[in-house]
Amino acid sequence: MSENDPEVIPISDGVFKIDGRYHTLNLVPSTSVYGEDLLRVDDVEYRNWDPARSKLGAFLVKEKSLPFRYDSEVLYLGAGDGTTVSHLSDILTDGKIYAVEVAKNPYRNLLDLSKKRKNIFPILGDARRPEDYRDLVEEVDVVYQDIAQRDQVEIFIKNLDLLSEGHHGLIAVKSRSMDVSSSPDKIYQKARDELGSRGFEVVMQVDISRWQKDHAVLVIEK
Ligand SMILES: C[S@@+](CC[C@H](N)C(=O)[O-])C[C@H]1O[C@@H](n2cnc3c(N)ncnc32)[C@H](O)[C@@H]1O
C-alpha cells in the first residue's frame, strides 16, 4: 500500500467506505456496470455505489449498514437493468440473487449481466404472481422490492411467503405511485398499517428522498 492510497474502511461483507463514499468489491474487475467509478487500492478494485442511481445505495448512505451477508439468498423484485443487483452480486460471493423483472428490455440486460456474474438468477416474470417462481426460489434470507406500482405493498406481501421466519424484507415505497394527492408521510403510514394488519411489523422506516424523490424504505421482520 502506498502512502497516497486512501483508507479502505470495511462496513459489512463486500461493502467498504473509501474517501467518504460507499463501494463494493468488484466481482468482475475492470468492468463498470452503469458508468459508476472504479477505484483501485492496493491491487483490489472497488465500484462506487451511487445513491442517486440505487435506492439500496441511498439506504446504505443513510443507515450505514445493510442486512446482507456473503452467503445470503435474496429475492429481488423489480430488478430493472441490474444496477442495484450488480452491487448485491459483488456482496453475495457465496449467495444467490433471484432477480424478477417483468419488462423484456431491462430483462435482456439482466440476462447479459448474469452471464458474467454467476450468482444472479434472472427471472422474466410478474412479481404479482410469486406462484410462477416459487419452486425455483423456495425460501430466501432477504426479500427486496423496488416496484413503482399502485399495488406495490400488496405485491410485496404476496412475496413474503418466500421469506424465512425471523428474516428481513425491504420495500422501497414510492409515495407518488400509490397516491399523488396525499402527503408522502400519510402514504408511508398507510403502507405500514397495511403491512401491520397482515402481521408484518415495520421495524425501520428510512427516508431516502434526498437522493430518490418521494421514496422511503420500509424494513419488516417476519
Ligand atoms: C425503479 S425500476 C428498478 C430499478 C432497479 N431496482 C435498480 O435499483 O437497479 C422498477 C422496475 O420494476 C419493474 N416492474 C414493474 N412492475 C413489475 C412487476 N409486476 N413485476 C416485476 N417487475 C416489475 C419495471 O419494469 C422496472 O424495471
PDB file of N, CA, C and O in Angstrom, residues 164-201:
ATOM      1  N   SER A 164     -37.844 -16.525   4.859  1.00  0.00           N
ATOM      2  CA  SER A 164     -37.712 -17.380   6.052  1.00  0.00           C
ATOM      3  C   SER A 164     -38.158 -16.613   7.297  1.00  0.00           C
ATOM      4  O   SER A 164     -37.964 -15.390   7.385  1.00  0.00           O
ATOM      5  N   GLU A 165     -38.682 -17.358   8.280  1.00  0.00           N
ATOM      6  CA  GLU A 165     -39.081 -16.768   9.568  1.00  0.00           C
ATOM      7  C   GLU A 165     -37.883 -16.089  10.225  1.00  0.00           C
ATOM      8  O   GLU A 165     -36.764 -16.610  10.163  1.00  0.00           O
ATOM      9  N   GLY A 166     -38.142 -14.946  10.859  1.00  0.00           N
ATOM     10  CA  GLY A 166     -37.091 -14.251  11.610  1.00  0.00           C
ATOM     11  C   GLY A 166     -36.177 -13.410  10.726  1.00  0.00           C
ATOM     12  O   GLY A 166     -35.224 -12.825  11.219  1.00  0.00           O
ATOM     13  N   HIS A 167     -36.485 -13.366   9.412  1.00  0.00           N
ATOM     14  CA  HIS A 167     -35.617 -12.613   8.493  1.00  0.00           C
ATOM     15  C   HIS A 167     -36.294 -11.314   8.044  1.00  0.00           C
ATOM     16  O   HIS A 167     -37.435 -11.057   8.376  1.00  0.00           O
ATOM     17  N   HIS A 168     -35.522 -10.534   7.244  1.00  0.00           N
ATOM     18  CA  HIS A 168     -35.997  -9.184   6.905  1.00  0.00           C
ATOM     19  C   HIS A 168     -36.423  -9.022   5.451  1.00  0.00           C
ATOM     20  O   HIS A 168     -35.860  -9.646   4.552  1.00  0.00           O
ATOM     21  N   GLY A 169     -37.423  -8.172   5.267  1.00  0.00           N
ATOM     22  CA  GLY A 169     -37.860  -7.765   3.936  1.00  0.00           C
ATOM     23  C   GLY A 169     -37.748  -6.255   3.851  1.00  0.00           C
ATOM     24  O   GLY A 169     -38.042  -5.549   4.829  1.00  0.00           O
ATOM     25  N   LEU A 170     -37.301  -5.749   2.683  1.00  0.00           N
ATOM     26  CA  LEU A 170     -37.180  -4.297   2.500  1.00  0.00           C
ATOM     27  C   LEU A 170     -37.993  -3.896   1.278  1.00  0.00           C
ATOM     28  O   LEU A 170     -37.881  -4.534   0.217  1.00  0.00           O
ATOM     29  N   ILE A 171     -38.782  -2.837   1.426  1.00  0.00           N
ATOM     30  CA  ILE A 171     -39.537  -2.332   0.272  1.00  0.00           C
ATOM     31  C   ILE A 171     -39.254  -0.840   0.107  1.00  0.00           C
ATOM     32  O   ILE A 171     -39.398  -0.064   1.058  1.00  0.00           O
ATOM     33  N   ALA A 172     -38.828  -0.474  -1.117  1.00  0.00           N
ATOM     34  CA  ALA A 172     -38.648   0.936  -1.440  1.00  0.00           C
ATOM     35  C   ALA A 172     -40.025   1.431  -1.893  1.00  0.00           C
ATOM     36  O   ALA A 172     -40.496   1.066  -2.963  1.00  0.00           O
ATOM     37  N   VAL A 173     -40.667   2.218  -1.043  1.00  0.00           N
ATOM     38  CA  VAL A 173     -42.023   2.686  -1.357  1.00  0.00           C
ATOM     39  C   VAL A 173     -41.933   4.019  -2.095  1.00  0.00           C
ATOM     40  O   VAL A 173     -41.293   4.963  -1.615  1.00  0.00           O
ATOM     41  N   LYS A 174     -42.581   4.064  -3.261  1.00  0.00           N
ATOM     42  CA  LYS A 174     -42.647   5.332  -3.995  1.00  0.00           C
ATOM     43  C   LYS A 174     -44.010   5.936  -3.715  1.00  0.00           C
ATOM     44  O   LYS A 174     -45.032   5.420  -4.193  1.00  0.00           O
ATOM     45  N   SER A 175     -44.019   7.009  -2.927  1.00  0.00           N
ATOM     46  CA  SER A 175     -45.309   7.528  -2.461  1.00  0.00           C
ATOM     47  C   SER A 175     -46.182   7.998  -3.624  1.00  0.00           C
ATOM     48  O   SER A 175     -47.390   7.773  -3.624  1.00  0.00           O
ATOM     49  N   ARG A 176     -45.575   8.603  -4.634  1.00  0.00           N
ATOM     50  CA  ARG A 176     -46.391   9.154  -5.721  1.00  0.00           C
ATOM     51  C   ARG A 176     -46.999   8.062  -6.604  1.00  0.00           C
ATOM     52  O   ARG A 176     -47.919   8.335  -7.380  1.00  0.00           O
ATOM     53  N   SER A 177     -46.489   6.848  -6.514  1.00  0.00           N
ATOM     54  CA  SER A 177     -47.116   5.770  -7.288  1.00  0.00           C
ATOM     55  C   SER A 177     -48.395   5.301  -6.613  1.00  0.00           C
ATOM     56  O   SER A 177     -49.279   4.741  -7.256  1.00  0.00           O
ATOM     57  N   MET A 178     -48.475   5.490  -5.293  1.00  0.00           N
ATOM     58  CA  MET A 178     -49.648   4.995  -4.573  1.00  0.00           C
ATOM     59  C   MET A 178     -50.775   6.016  -4.581  1.00  0.00           C
ATOM     60  O   MET A 178     -51.941   5.648  -4.618  1.00  0.00           O
ATOM     61  N   ASP A 179     -50.429   7.310  -4.476  1.00  0.00           N
ATOM     62  CA  ASP A 179     -51.453   8.347  -4.412  1.00  0.00           C
ATOM     63  C   ASP A 179     -50.765   9.697  -4.596  1.00  0.00           C
ATOM     64  O   ASP A 179     -49.926  10.080  -3.773  1.00  0.00           O
ATOM     65  N   VAL A 180     -51.108  10.436  -5.659  1.00  0.00           N
ATOM     66  CA  VAL A 180     -50.415  11.719  -5.889  1.00  0.00           C
ATOM     67  C   VAL A 180     -50.989  12.836  -5.022  1.00  0.00           C
ATOM     68  O   VAL A 180     -50.343  13.855  -4.813  1.00  0.00           O
ATOM     69  N   SER A 181     -52.219  12.641  -4.493  1.00  0.00           N
ATOM     70  CA  SER A 181     -52.881  13.741  -3.786  1.00  0.00           C
ATOM     71  C   SER A 181     -52.559  13.756  -2.287  1.00  0.00           C
ATOM     72  O   SER A 181     -52.774  14.751  -1.615  1.00  0.00           O
ATOM     73  N   SER A 182     -52.029  12.656  -1.762  1.00  0.00           N
ATOM     74  CA  SER A 182     -51.761  12.555  -0.324  1.00  0.00           C
ATOM     75  C   SER A 182     -50.286  12.867  -0.039  1.00  0.00           C
ATOM     76  O   SER A 182     -49.443  12.734  -0.925  1.00  0.00           O
ATOM     77  N   SER A 183     -49.965  13.275   1.210  1.00  0.00           N
ATOM     78  CA  SER A 183     -48.564  13.572   1.530  1.00  0.00           C
ATOM     79  C   SER A 183     -47.783  12.261   1.653  1.00  0.00           C
ATOM     80  O   SER A 183     -48.351  11.233   2.039  1.00  0.00           O
ATOM     81  N   PRO A 184     -46.461  12.291   1.342  1.00  0.00           N
ATOM     82  CA  PRO A 184     -45.661  11.066   1.472  1.00  0.00           C
ATOM     83  C   PRO A 184     -45.802  10.436   2.858  1.00  0.00           C
ATOM     84  O   PRO A 184     -45.967   9.223   2.969  1.00  0.00           O
ATOM     85  N   ASP A 185     -45.786  11.244   3.926  1.00  0.00           N
ATOM     86  CA  ASP A 185     -45.865  10.662   5.285  1.00  0.00           C
ATOM     87  C   ASP A 185     -47.147   9.871   5.491  1.00  0.00           C
ATOM     88  O   ASP A 185     -47.141   8.810   6.112  1.00  0.00           O
ATOM     89  N   LYS A 186     -48.263  10.402   4.973  1.00  0.00           N
ATOM     90  CA  LYS A 186     -49.550   9.685   5.114  1.00  0.00           C
ATOM     91  C   LYS A 186     -49.502   8.367   4.351  1.00  0.00           C
ATOM     92  O   LYS A 186     -50.036   7.351   4.790  1.00  0.00           O
ATOM     93  N   ILE A 187     -48.865   8.402   3.198  1.00  0.00           N
ATOM     94  CA  ILE A 187     -48.789   7.183   2.373  1.00  0.00           C
ATOM     95  C   ILE A 187     -47.893   6.133   3.036  1.00  0.00           C
ATOM     96  O   ILE A 187     -48.239   4.953   3.070  1.00  0.00           O
ATOM     97  N   TYR A 188     -46.760   6.571   3.609  1.00  0.00           N
ATOM     98  CA  TYR A 188     -45.897   5.601   4.301  1.00  0.00           C
ATOM     99  C   TYR A 188     -46.647   4.997   5.490  1.00  0.00           C
ATOM    100  O   TYR A 188     -46.526   3.802   5.766  1.00  0.00           O
ATOM    101  N   GLN A 189     -47.442   5.837   6.180  1.00  0.00           N
ATOM    102  CA  GLN A 189     -48.212   5.315   7.319  1.00  0.00           C
ATOM    103  C   GLN A 189     -49.236   4.291   6.832  1.00  0.00           C
ATOM    104  O   GLN A 189     -49.431   3.243   7.461  1.00  0.00           O
ATOM    105  N   LYS A 190     -49.863   4.585   5.674  1.00  0.00           N
ATOM    106  CA  LYS A 190     -50.844   3.645   5.112  1.00  0.00           C
ATOM    107  C   LYS A 190     -50.164   2.307   4.779  1.00  0.00           C
ATOM    108  O   LYS A 190     -50.706   1.230   5.055  1.00  0.00           O
ATOM    109  N   ALA A 191     -48.972   2.408   4.207  1.00  0.00           N
ATOM    110  CA  ALA A 191     -48.218   1.184   3.868  1.00  0.00           C
ATOM    111  C   ALA A 191     -47.877   0.407   5.140  1.00  0.00           C
ATOM    112  O   ALA A 191     -48.021  -0.814   5.202  1.00  0.00           O
ATOM    113  N   ARG A 192     -47.468   1.138   6.188  1.00  0.00           N
ATOM    114  CA  ARG A 192     -47.130   0.475   7.468  1.00  0.00           C
ATOM    115  C   ARG A 192     -48.358  -0.210   8.045  1.00  0.00           C
ATOM    116  O   ARG A 192     -48.281  -1.332   8.551  1.00  0.00           O
ATOM    117  N   ASP A 193     -49.515   0.487   7.960  1.00  0.00           N
ATOM    118  CA  ASP A 193     -50.764  -0.092   8.501  1.00  0.00           C
ATOM    119  C   ASP A 193     -51.127  -1.363   7.748  1.00  0.00           C
ATOM    120  O   ASP A 193     -51.546  -2.358   8.342  1.00  0.00           O
ATOM    121  N   GLU A 194     -50.988  -1.295   6.405  1.00  0.00           N
ATOM    122  CA  GLU A 194     -51.334  -2.457   5.575  1.00  0.00           C
ATOM    123  C   GLU A 194     -50.436  -3.648   5.949  1.00  0.00           C
ATOM    124  O   GLU A 194     -50.918  -4.776   6.102  1.00  0.00           O
ATOM    125  N   LEU A 195     -49.146  -3.378   6.114  1.00  0.00           N
ATOM    126  CA  LEU A 195     -48.210  -4.457   6.486  1.00  0.00           C
ATOM    127  C   LEU A 195     -48.528  -4.983   7.887  1.00  0.00           C
ATOM    128  O   LEU A 195     -48.582  -6.194   8.115  1.00  0.00           O
ATOM    129  N   GLY A 196     -48.793  -4.048   8.808  1.00  0.00           N
ATOM    130  CA  GLY A 196     -49.101  -4.430  10.196  1.00  0.00           C
ATOM    131  C   GLY A 196     -50.353  -5.289  10.276  1.00  0.00           C
ATOM    132  O   GLY A 196     -50.389  -6.284  11.013  1.00  0.00           O
ATOM    133  N   SER A 197     -51.387  -4.927   9.483  1.00  0.00           N
ATOM    134  CA  SER A 197     -52.654  -5.668   9.542  1.00  0.00           C
ATOM    135  C   SER A 197     -52.483  -7.094   9.000  1.00  0.00           C
ATOM    136  O   SER A 197     -53.304  -7.960   9.253  1.00  0.00           O
ATOM    137  N   ARG A 198     -51.386  -7.324   8.236  1.00  0.00           N
ATOM    138  CA  ARG A 198     -51.119  -8.671   7.724  1.00  0.00           C
ATOM    139  C   ARG A 198     -50.056  -9.384   8.556  1.00  0.00           C
ATOM    140  O   ARG A 198     -49.507 -10.402   8.143  1.00  0.00           O
ATOM    141  N   GLY A 199     -49.739  -8.799   9.717  1.00  0.00           N
ATOM    142  CA  GLY A 199     -48.840  -9.469  10.669  1.00  0.00           C
ATOM    143  C   GLY A 199     -47.362  -9.185  10.464  1.00  0.00           C
ATOM    144  O   GLY A 199     -46.530  -9.878  11.045  1.00  0.00           O
ATOM    145  N   PHE A 200     -47.027  -8.160   9.655  1.00  0.00           N
ATOM    146  CA  PHE A 200     -45.613  -7.845   9.430  1.00  0.00           C
ATOM    147  C   PHE A 200     -45.262  -6.524  10.117  1.00  0.00           C
ATOM    148  O   PHE A 200     -45.710  -5.459   9.696  1.00  0.00           O
ATOM    149  N   GLU A 201     -44.437  -6.619  11.149  1.00  0.00           N
ATOM    150  CA  GLU A 201     -44.074  -5.427  11.902  1.00  0.00           C
ATOM    151  C   GLU A 201     -43.015  -4.634  11.131  1.00  0.00           C
ATOM    152  O   GLU A 201     -42.015  -5.197  10.686  1.00  0.00           O
TER     153      GLU A 201
END
